[in-house]
Coordinates of C-alpha atoms in Angstrom, one line a residue:
X1 CA 1.9 23.9 -6.5
X2 CA 3.9 22.9 -9.3
X3 CA 1.8 22.2 -12.7
X4 CA 0.0 19.2 -12.7
X5 CA 1.3 17.0 -15.6
X6 CA -1.6 16.4 -18.1
X7 CA -1.0 12.7 -19.2
X8 CA 0.9 10.2 -17.0
X9 CA 2.1 7.3 -19.1
X10 CA 1.8 3.5 -17.9
X11 CA 5.5 3.3 -17.4
X12 CA 6.0 6.7 -16.5
X13 CA 7.3 7.3 -12.7
X14 CA 9.8 5.8 -10.0
X15 CA 9.2 2.2 -9.2
X16 CA 10.3 0.5 -5.9
X17 CA 9.8 -3.5 -4.8
X18 CA 9.2 -4.3 -1.3
X19 CA 9.2 -8.2 -1.3
X20 CA 5.9 -9.0 -2.6
X21 CA 4.4 -5.6 -3.6
X22 CA 5.6 -3.0 -5.6
X23 CA 5.0 1.1 -5.8
X24 CA 4.5 2.8 -8.7
X25 CA 4.6 6.5 -8.1
X26 CA 2.2 8.3 -10.4
X27 CA 1.3 11.6 -8.9
X28 CA 3.1 13.4 -6.0
X29 CA 1.5 15.5 -3.4
X30 CA 3.6 18.5 -4.8
X31 CA 1.5 18.2 -8.2
X32 CA -2.0 18.5 -6.3
X33 CA -1.2 21.1 -3.6
X34 CA -0.9 18.2 -1.3
X35 CA -4.6 17.5 -1.7
X36 CA -3.6 13.6 -2.6
X37 CA -1.4 11.3 -4.1
X38 CA -1.8 8.3 -6.4
X39 CA 0.5 5.0 -6.6
X40 CA 0.0 1.7 -8.2
X41 CA 0.6 -1.2 -6.0
X42 CA 1.4 -4.7 -8.3
X43 CA 1.0 -7.5 -5.7
X44 CA 2.1 -10.8 -6.2
X45 CA -0.3 -13.9 -5.7
X46 CA -0.7 -14.9 -2.2
X47 CA 0.8 -11.8 -0.8
X48 CA -0.6 -10.1 2.7
X49 CA 0.2 -6.3 3.7
X50 CA 1.0 -6.3 7.2
X51 CA -2.4 -5.2 9.2
X52 CA -2.0 -1.4 9.8
X53 CA -3.7 2.1 10.6
X54 CA -3.1 5.3 9.4
X55 CA -3.9 8.6 11.7
X56 CA -3.2 11.3 9.0
X57 CA -4.5 9.9 5.6
X58 CA -7.4 8.1 3.9
X59 CA -6.7 5.4 1.4
X60 CA -8.9 4.7 -1.8
X61 CA -8.1 1.5 -3.8
X62 CA -9.2 0.9 -7.2
X63 CA -8.8 -2.8 -8.3
X64 CA -7.2 -2.2 -11.9
X65 CA -6.1 -6.4 -12.2
X66 CA -6.7 -9.5 -10.2
X67 CA -8.7 -10.2 -6.9
X68 CA -8.0 -8.3 -4.0
X69 CA -9.2 -9.5 -0.4
X70 CA -9.4 -6.6 2.2
X71 CA -10.3 -6.5 5.9
X72 CA -10.9 -3.1 7.2
X73 CA -11.9 -3.1 11.1
X74 CA -14.4 -6.0 11.3
X75 CA -15.4 -6.3 7.8
X76 CA -13.9 -8.4 4.9
X77 CA -14.4 -8.8 1.1
X78 CA -12.9 -9.9 -2.1
X79 CA -13.1 -7.3 -4.8
X80 CA -12.5 -7.5 -8.6
X81 CA -11.4 -5.0 -11.3
X82 CA -13.5 -2.1 -11.3
X83 CA -14.2 -2.3 -7.4
X84 CA -13.1 0.4 -4.9
X85 CA -12.0 -0.5 -1.6
X86 CA -12.2 2.4 1.0
X87 CA -9.6 2.4 4.0
X88 CA -10.6 5.3 6.3
X89 CA -7.8 6.6 8.7
X90 CA -8.1 5.5 12.3
X91 CA -9.4 2.1 11.1
X92 CA -7.1 -1.1 11.3
X93 CA -6.8 -2.6 7.9
X94 CA -5.0 -4.8 5.6
X95 CA -5.2 -6.3 1.9
X96 CA -3.7 -9.3 -0.1
X97 CA -3.9 -10.6 -3.6
X98 CA -6.6 -13.3 -3.6
X99 CA -6.3 -14.8 -6.8
X100 CA -3.3 -17.2 -8.4
X101 CA -2.5 -14.2 -10.8
X102 CA -0.7 -10.9 -10.3
X103 CA -3.0 -8.2 -9.0
X104 CA -2.8 -4.4 -9.1
X105 CA -4.4 -1.6 -7.5
X106 CA -4.5 2.2 -8.0
X107 CA -4.3 3.9 -4.5
X108 CA -5.2 7.3 -4.1
X109 CA -3.9 8.8 -0.7
X110 CA -5.8 11.9 0.7
X111 CA -4.2 14.2 2.1
X112 CA -0.8 13.4 0.2
X113 CA 2.3 13.1 1.9
X114 CA 2.1 9.3 2.6
X115 CA 3.6 8.6 -0.8
X116 CA 7.0 9.9 1.0
X117 CA 6.6 6.8 3.4
X118 CA 6.7 4.4 0.3
X119 CA 9.6 6.5 -1.1
X120 CA 11.7 6.2 1.8
X121 CA 11.0 2.6 2.6
X122 CA 12.3 1.6 -0.5
X123 CA 15.5 2.9 0.6
X124 CA 15.2 0.9 3.8
X125 CA 14.3 -2.3 1.6
X126 CA 17.6 -1.9 -0.2
X127 CA 19.8 -1.0 2.7
X128 CA 18.4 -3.4 5.7
X129 CA 21.0 -6.2 6.5
X130 CA 17.9 -8.6 6.6
X131 CA 14.1 -9.1 7.7
X132 CA 14.3 -8.1 11.3
X133 CA 16.3 -4.9 10.6
X134 CA 13.4 -4.1 7.9
X135 CA 10.8 -4.9 10.1
X136 CA 12.4 -2.5 12.9
X137 CA 13.4 0.3 10.5
X138 CA 9.7 0.0 8.7
X139 CA 8.2 0.5 12.1
X140 CA 10.3 3.4 13.3
X141 CA 9.6 5.2 9.8
X142 CA 6.0 4.1 10.1
X143 CA 5.9 6.2 13.4
X144 CA 7.4 9.5 11.4
X145 CA 4.4 9.1 9.2
X146 CA 1.5 8.5 11.8
X147 CA 1.4 4.8 10.8
X148 CA 1.1 1.9 13.0
X149 CA 1.6 -1.7 12.3
X150 CA -0.2 -4.9 14.2
X151 CA 0.1 -8.7 14.1
X152 CA -3.6 -8.7 14.8
X153 CA -5.3 -10.9 11.8
X154 CA -1.9 -12.3 10.5
X155 CA -2.0 -15.8 11.5
X156 CA -5.9 -16.1 10.8
X157 CA -5.5 -14.8 7.3
X158 CA -2.4 -16.4 6.3
X159 CA -3.8 -19.8 7.7
X160 CA -7.1 -19.3 6.0
X161 CA -6.2 -18.1 2.7
X162 CA -2.6 -19.5 2.4
X163 CA -1.1 -16.3 2.1
X164 CA 2.8 -15.1 2.9
X165 CA 3.4 -12.0 4.8
X166 CA 5.0 -9.2 2.8
X167 CA 8.7 -9.7 2.9
X168 CA 8.6 -13.5 3.8

């Protein structure tokens, strides 16, 4: 385990953009003995993250800015600044920017490792020939990281909340 940085400045770290959501890498798993990692996600208004399920890690999101809608299994809620959203492994979940302004969440991933999915997905976003190739390569990458995507809830949520799926 390499030494944990004592202070991480707001603009410090690598950032990638995935067509509606960003990933700002803050704490890598190598810094925590792979116990957890931390990323921040800026989210454009009206953006829906594809429903997905993790088999290896739990996600804990803290809303920093804006209003974030989330569906975890059969439960749905909207959370504002200072709220936590818990997304346990093994349960289908999704989230979206539920407000007219940009939103930002801090996400703790435990155990660490899934931050590497985001890192590799940034390369896919930069090199994919188009949306169809991006979706195919994202699914293949997801399999490597124990992540599965689903179309469940997409039509319902996009219609009800006038959302655009990530990448549209």
